[in-house]
Short mmCIF file of C-alpha atoms and ligand atoms in Angstrom, two decimals:
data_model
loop_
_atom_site.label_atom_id
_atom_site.label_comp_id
_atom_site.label_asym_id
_atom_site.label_seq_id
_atom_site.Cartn_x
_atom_site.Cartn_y
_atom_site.Cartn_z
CA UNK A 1 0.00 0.00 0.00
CA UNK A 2 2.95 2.22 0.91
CA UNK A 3 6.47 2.27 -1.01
CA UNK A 4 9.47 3.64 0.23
CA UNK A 5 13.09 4.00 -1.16
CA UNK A 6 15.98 5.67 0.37
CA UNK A 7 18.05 7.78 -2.43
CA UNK A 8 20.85 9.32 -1.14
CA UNK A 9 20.16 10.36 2.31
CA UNK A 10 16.56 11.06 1.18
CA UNK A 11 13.42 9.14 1.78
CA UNK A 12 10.97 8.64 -0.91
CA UNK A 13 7.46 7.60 0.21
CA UNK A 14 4.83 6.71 -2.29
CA UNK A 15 1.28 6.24 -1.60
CA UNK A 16 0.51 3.04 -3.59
CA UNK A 17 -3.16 2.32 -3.93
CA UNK A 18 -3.63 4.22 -7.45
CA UNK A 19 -7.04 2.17 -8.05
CA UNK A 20 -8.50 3.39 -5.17
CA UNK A 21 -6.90 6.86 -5.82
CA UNK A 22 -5.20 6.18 -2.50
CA UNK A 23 -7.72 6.37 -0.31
CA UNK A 24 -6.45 6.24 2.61
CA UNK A 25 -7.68 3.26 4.93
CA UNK A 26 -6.62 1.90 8.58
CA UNK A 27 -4.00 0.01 7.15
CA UNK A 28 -2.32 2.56 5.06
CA UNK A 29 -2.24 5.58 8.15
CA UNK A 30 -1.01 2.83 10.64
CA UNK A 31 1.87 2.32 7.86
CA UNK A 32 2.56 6.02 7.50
CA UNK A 33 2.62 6.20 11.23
CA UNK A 34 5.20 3.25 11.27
CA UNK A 35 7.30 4.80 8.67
CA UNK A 36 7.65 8.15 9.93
CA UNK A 37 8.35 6.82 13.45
CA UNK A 38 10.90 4.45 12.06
CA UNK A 39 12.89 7.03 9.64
CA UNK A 40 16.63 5.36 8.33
CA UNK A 41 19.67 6.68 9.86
CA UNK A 42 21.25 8.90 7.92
CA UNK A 43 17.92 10.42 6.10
CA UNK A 44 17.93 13.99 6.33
CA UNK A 45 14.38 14.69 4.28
CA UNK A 46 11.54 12.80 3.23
CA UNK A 47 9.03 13.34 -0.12
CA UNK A 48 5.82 12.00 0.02
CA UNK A 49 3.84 11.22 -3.56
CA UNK A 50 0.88 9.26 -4.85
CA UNK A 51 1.40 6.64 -7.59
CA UNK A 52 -1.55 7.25 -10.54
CA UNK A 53 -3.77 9.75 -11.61
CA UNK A 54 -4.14 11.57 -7.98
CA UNK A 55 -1.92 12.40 -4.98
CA UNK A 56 -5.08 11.34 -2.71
CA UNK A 57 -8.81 11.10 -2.35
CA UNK A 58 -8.66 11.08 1.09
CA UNK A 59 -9.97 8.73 3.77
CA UNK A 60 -11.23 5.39 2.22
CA UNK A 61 -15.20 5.42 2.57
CA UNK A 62 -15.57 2.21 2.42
CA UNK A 63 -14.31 1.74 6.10
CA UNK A 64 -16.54 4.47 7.74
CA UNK A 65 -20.40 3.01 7.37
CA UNK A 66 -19.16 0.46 10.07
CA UNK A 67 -17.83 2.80 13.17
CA UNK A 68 -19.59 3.47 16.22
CA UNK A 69 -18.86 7.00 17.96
CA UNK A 70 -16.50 5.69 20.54
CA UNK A 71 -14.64 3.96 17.49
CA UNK A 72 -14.86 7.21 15.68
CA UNK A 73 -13.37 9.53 18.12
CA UNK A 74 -10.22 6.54 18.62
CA UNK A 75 -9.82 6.27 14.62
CA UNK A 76 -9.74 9.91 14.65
CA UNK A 77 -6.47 10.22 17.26
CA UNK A 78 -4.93 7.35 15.06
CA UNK A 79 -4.93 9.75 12.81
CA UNK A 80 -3.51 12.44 14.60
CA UNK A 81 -0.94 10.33 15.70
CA UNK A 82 0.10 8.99 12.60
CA UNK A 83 0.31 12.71 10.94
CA UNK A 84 1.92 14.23 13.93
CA UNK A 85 4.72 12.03 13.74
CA UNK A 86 4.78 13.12 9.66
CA UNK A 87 4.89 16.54 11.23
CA UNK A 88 6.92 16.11 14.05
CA UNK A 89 9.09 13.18 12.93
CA UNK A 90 13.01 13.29 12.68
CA UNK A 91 12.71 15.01 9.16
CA UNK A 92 11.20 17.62 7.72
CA UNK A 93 8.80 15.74 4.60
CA UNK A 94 8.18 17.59 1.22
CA UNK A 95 4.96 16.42 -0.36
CA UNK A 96 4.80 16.60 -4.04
CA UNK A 97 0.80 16.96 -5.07
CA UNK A 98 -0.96 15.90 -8.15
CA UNK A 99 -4.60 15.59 -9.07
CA UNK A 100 -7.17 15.01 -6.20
CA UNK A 101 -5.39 16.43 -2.54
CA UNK A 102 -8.88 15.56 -0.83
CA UNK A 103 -10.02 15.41 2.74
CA UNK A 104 -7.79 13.36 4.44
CA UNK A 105 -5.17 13.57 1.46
CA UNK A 106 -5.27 17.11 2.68
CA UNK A 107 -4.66 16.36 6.27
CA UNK A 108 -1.63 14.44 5.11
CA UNK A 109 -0.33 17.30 3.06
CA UNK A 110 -1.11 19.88 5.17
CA UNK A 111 1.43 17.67 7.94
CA UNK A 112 4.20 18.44 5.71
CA UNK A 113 6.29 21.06 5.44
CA UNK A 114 6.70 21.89 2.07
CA UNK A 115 4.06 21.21 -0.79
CA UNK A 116 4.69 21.03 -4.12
CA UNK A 117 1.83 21.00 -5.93
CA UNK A 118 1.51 19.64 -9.78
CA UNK A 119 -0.86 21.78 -12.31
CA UNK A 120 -3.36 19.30 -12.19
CA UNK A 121 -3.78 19.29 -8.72
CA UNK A 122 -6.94 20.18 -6.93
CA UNK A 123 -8.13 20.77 -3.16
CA UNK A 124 -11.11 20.11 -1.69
CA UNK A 125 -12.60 19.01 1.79
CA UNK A 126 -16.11 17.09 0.95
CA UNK A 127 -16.68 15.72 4.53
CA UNK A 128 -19.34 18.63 4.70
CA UNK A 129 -21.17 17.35 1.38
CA UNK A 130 -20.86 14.22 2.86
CA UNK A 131 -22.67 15.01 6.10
CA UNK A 132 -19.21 14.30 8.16
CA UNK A 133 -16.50 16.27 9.53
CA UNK A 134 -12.67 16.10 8.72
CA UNK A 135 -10.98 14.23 11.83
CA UNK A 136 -7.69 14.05 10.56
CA UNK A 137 -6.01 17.40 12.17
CA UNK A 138 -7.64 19.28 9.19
CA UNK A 139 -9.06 21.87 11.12
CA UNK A 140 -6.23 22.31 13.18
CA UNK A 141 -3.69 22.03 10.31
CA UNK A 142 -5.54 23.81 7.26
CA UNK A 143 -6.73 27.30 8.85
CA UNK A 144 -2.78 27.95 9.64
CA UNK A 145 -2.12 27.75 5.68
CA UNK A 146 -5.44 29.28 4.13
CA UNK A 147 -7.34 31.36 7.27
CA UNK A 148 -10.55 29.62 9.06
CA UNK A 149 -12.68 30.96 6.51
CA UNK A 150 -11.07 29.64 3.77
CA UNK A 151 -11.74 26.28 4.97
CA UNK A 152 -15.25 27.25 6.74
CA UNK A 153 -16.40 28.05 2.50
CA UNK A 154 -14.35 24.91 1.35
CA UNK A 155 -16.76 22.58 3.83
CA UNK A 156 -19.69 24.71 3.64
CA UNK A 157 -19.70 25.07 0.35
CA UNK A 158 -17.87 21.74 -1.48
CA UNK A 159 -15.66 25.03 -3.00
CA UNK A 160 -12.76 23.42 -4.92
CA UNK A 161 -9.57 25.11 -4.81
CA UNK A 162 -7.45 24.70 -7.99
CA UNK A 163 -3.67 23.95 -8.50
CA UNK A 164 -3.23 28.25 -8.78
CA UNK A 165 -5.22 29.57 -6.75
CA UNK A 166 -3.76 26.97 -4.04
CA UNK A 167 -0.74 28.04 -4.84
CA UNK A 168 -2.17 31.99 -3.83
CA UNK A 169 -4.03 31.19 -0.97
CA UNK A 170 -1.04 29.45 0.80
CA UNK A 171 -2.10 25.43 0.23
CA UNK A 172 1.19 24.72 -1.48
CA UNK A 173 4.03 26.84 -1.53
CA UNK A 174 5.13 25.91 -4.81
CA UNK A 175 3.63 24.84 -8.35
CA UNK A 176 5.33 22.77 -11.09
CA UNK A 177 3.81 21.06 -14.51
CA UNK A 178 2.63 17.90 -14.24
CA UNK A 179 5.12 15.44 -14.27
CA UNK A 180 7.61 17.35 -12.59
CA UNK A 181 6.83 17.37 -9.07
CA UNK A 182 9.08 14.94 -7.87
CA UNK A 183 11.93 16.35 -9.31
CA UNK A 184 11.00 19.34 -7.57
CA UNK A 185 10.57 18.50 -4.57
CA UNK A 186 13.62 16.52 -4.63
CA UNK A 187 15.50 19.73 -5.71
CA UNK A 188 14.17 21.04 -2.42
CA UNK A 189 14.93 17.95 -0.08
CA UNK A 190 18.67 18.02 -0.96
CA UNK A 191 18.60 22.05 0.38
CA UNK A 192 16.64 21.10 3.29
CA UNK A 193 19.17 18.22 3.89
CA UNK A 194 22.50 20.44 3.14
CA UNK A 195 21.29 22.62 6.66
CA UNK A 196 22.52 22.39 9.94
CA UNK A 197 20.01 19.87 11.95
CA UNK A 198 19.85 22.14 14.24
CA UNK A 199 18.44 24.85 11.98
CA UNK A 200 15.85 21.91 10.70
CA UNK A 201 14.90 20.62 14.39
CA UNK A 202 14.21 24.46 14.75
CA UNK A 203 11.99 24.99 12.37
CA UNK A 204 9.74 21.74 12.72
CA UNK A 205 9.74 21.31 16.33
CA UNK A 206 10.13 24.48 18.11
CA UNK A 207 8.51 27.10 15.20
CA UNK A 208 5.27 25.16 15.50
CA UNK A 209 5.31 25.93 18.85
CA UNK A 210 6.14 29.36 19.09
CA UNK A 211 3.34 29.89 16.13
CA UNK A 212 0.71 28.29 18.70
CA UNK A 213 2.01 30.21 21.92
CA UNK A 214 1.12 33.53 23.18
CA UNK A 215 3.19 36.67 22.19
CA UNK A 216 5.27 36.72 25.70
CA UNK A 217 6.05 32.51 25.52
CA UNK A 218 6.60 32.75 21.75
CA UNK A 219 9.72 35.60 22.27
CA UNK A 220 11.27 33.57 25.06
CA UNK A 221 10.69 30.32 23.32
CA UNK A 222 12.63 31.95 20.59
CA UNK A 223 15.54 33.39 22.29
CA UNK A 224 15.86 30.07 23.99
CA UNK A 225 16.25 28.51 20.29
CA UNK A 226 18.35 31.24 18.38
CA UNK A 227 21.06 30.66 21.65
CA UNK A 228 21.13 26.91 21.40
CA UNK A 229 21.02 27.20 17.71
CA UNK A 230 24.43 29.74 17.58
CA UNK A 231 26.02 27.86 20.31
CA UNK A 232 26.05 24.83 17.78
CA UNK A 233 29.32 23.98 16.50
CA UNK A 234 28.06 23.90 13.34
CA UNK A 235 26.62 27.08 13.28
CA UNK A 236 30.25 28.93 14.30
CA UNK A 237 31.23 26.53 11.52
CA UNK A 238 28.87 28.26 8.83
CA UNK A 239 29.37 31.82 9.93
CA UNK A 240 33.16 31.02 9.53
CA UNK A 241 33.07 29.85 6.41
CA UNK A 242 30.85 32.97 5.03
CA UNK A 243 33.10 35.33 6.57
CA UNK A 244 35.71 34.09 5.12
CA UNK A 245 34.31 33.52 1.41
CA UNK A 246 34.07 30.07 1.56
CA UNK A 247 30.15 29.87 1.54
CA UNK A 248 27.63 30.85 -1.43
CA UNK A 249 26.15 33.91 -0.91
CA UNK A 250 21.79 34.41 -0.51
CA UNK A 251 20.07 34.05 -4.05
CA UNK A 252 23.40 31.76 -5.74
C1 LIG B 301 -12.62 5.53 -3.14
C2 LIG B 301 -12.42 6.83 -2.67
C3 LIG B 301 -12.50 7.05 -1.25
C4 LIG B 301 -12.25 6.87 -4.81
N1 LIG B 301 -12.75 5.97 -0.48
N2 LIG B 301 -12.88 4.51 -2.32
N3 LIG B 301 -13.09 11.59 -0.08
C5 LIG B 301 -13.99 11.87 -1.03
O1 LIG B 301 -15.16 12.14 -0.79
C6 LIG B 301 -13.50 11.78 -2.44
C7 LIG B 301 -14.21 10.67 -3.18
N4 LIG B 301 -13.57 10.40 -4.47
C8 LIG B 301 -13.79 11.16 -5.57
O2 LIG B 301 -14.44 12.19 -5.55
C9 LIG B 301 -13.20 10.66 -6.86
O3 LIG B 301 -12.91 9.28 -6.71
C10 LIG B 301 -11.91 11.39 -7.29
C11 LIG B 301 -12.24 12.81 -7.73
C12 LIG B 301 -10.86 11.40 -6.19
C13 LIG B 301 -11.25 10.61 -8.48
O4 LIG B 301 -12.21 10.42 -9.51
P1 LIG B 301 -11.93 9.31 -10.62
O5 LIG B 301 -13.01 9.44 -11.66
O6 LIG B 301 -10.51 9.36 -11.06
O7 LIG B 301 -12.08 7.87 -9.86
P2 LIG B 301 -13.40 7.10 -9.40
O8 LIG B 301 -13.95 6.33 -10.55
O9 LIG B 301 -14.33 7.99 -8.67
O10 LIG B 301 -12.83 6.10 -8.31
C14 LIG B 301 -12.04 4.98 -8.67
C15 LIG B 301 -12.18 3.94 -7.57
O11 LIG B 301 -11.68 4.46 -6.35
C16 LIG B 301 -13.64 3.61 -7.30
O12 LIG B 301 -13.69 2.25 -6.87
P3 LIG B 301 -14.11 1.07 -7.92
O13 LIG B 301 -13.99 -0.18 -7.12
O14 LIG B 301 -15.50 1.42 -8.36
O15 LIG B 301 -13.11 1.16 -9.06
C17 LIG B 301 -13.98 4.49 -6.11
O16 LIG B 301 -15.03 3.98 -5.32
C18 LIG B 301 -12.67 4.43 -5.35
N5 LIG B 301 -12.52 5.59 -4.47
N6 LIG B 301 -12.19 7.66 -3.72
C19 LIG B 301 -12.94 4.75 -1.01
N7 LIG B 301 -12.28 8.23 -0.71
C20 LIG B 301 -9.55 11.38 8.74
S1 LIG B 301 -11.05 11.96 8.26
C21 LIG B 301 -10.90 12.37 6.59
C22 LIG B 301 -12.27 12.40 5.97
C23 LIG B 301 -12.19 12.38 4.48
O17 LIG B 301 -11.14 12.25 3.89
S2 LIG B 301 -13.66 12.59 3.67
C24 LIG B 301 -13.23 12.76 2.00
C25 LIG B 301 -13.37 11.46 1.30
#
């Protein structure tokens, strides 16, 4: 259902259930769970893509006629679980988009940190035509990129975002043709895996937080960081090497 590969110190993980136009079911989010908690030594990024026609239509139907509220609210913290270690995992993950990025396929994007998004990709959240709600961080997650009412009108009204206006309303932060969004985003995993950990622990563990604390926490919580961050071998390293020439300048 999943497929991984490890190329270089990068970890490639495909959704594999193109006939279903991976839909997501129990089996596949325990697997992402397992694979993000489990991430090689050595990896220093992660892509996420769909095999077929669609990046994902989102949880698989099929499984939800038979739950019971109580089994409802614990197969919704699975999958809060399973997507918080995609967002709080060892790595920062690029997801590459194409075609449907739908309910829960938008929970799982909206985990990572960096979306790419294909020209044929489109963004929806149907759980409100469907006379459900999205349980999958979604509403947590997808009001930090697009604003609550973005996402009250997507689930209101069944509004479909396309690839472009995704791209302006903050769902993905980059757009490439169709085809070409894996070599994107791996373009972008071997920067993200050239920083200093540090700098990448920073920005995936402790920037989350500061964005969800109050203006007085936030400022400490960020001092904290920027003097553990400098204090970093690495970074005296870095700052050597650009003072002296040695380092590429912003923009080459
Ligand atoms: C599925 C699913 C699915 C397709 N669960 N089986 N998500 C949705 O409400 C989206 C529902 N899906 C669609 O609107 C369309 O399938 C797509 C626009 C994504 C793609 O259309 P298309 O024409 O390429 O494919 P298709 O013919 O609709 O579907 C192909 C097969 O995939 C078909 O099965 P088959 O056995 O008849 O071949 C479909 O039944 C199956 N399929 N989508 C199960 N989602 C943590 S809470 C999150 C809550 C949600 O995510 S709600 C949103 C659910």
């Amino acid at each position: 259902m999943l497929k991984t590969e490890v190329r270089d110190n990068i970890l490639l993980v495909a959704l594999n259930r193109p006939d279903k136009r991976n839909a997501i079911n129990d089996e596949a989010i325990l697997a992402i769970e397992n694979i993000f908690s489990t991430i090689p030594e050595g990896v220093k990024c992660a892509v996420i893509y769909g095999e077929g026609k669609h990046f994902s239509a989102g949880l698989d139907l099929s499984e939800l006629t038979e739950r019971d509220a109580v089994q409802g609210v614990y197969h919704s913290r699975m999958w809060h679980r399973a997507l918080d270690k995609v967002q709080f995992g060892v790595v920062p993950v690029v997801a590459v988009l194409h075609g449907a990025c739908i309910g829960g396929g938008l929970e799982l994007a909206s985990a990572c940190h960096i979306r790419v998004a294909e020209t044929s990709t489109f963004y929806a959240l149907p759980e409100g035509q469907r006379g459900i709600f999205v349980g999958g961080g979604a509403s947590v997650r997808v009001p930090k990129l697009i604003g609550m009412a973005r996402m009250t009108d997507m689930m209101l009204t069944g509004r479909v975002y396309t690839a472009d206006e995704g791209l302006q309303i903050g769902l993905s932060q980059y757009l490439a043709d169709n085809g070409g969004g894996l070599t994107k985003a791996l373009e972008l995993a071997h920067k993200i895996a050239s920083n200093a950990g540090m700098t990448n622990f920073a920005l995936t563990h402790v920037l989350p937080r500061i964005a969800d604390a109050g203006q007085d926490a936030g400022l400490m919580l960020e001092s904290l960081m920027a003097a553990i961050a400098q204090d970093a071998p690495e970074a005296k390293l870095r700052l050597r090497e650009f003072l002296e020439g040695r380092s590429k300048k912003v923009g080459e």
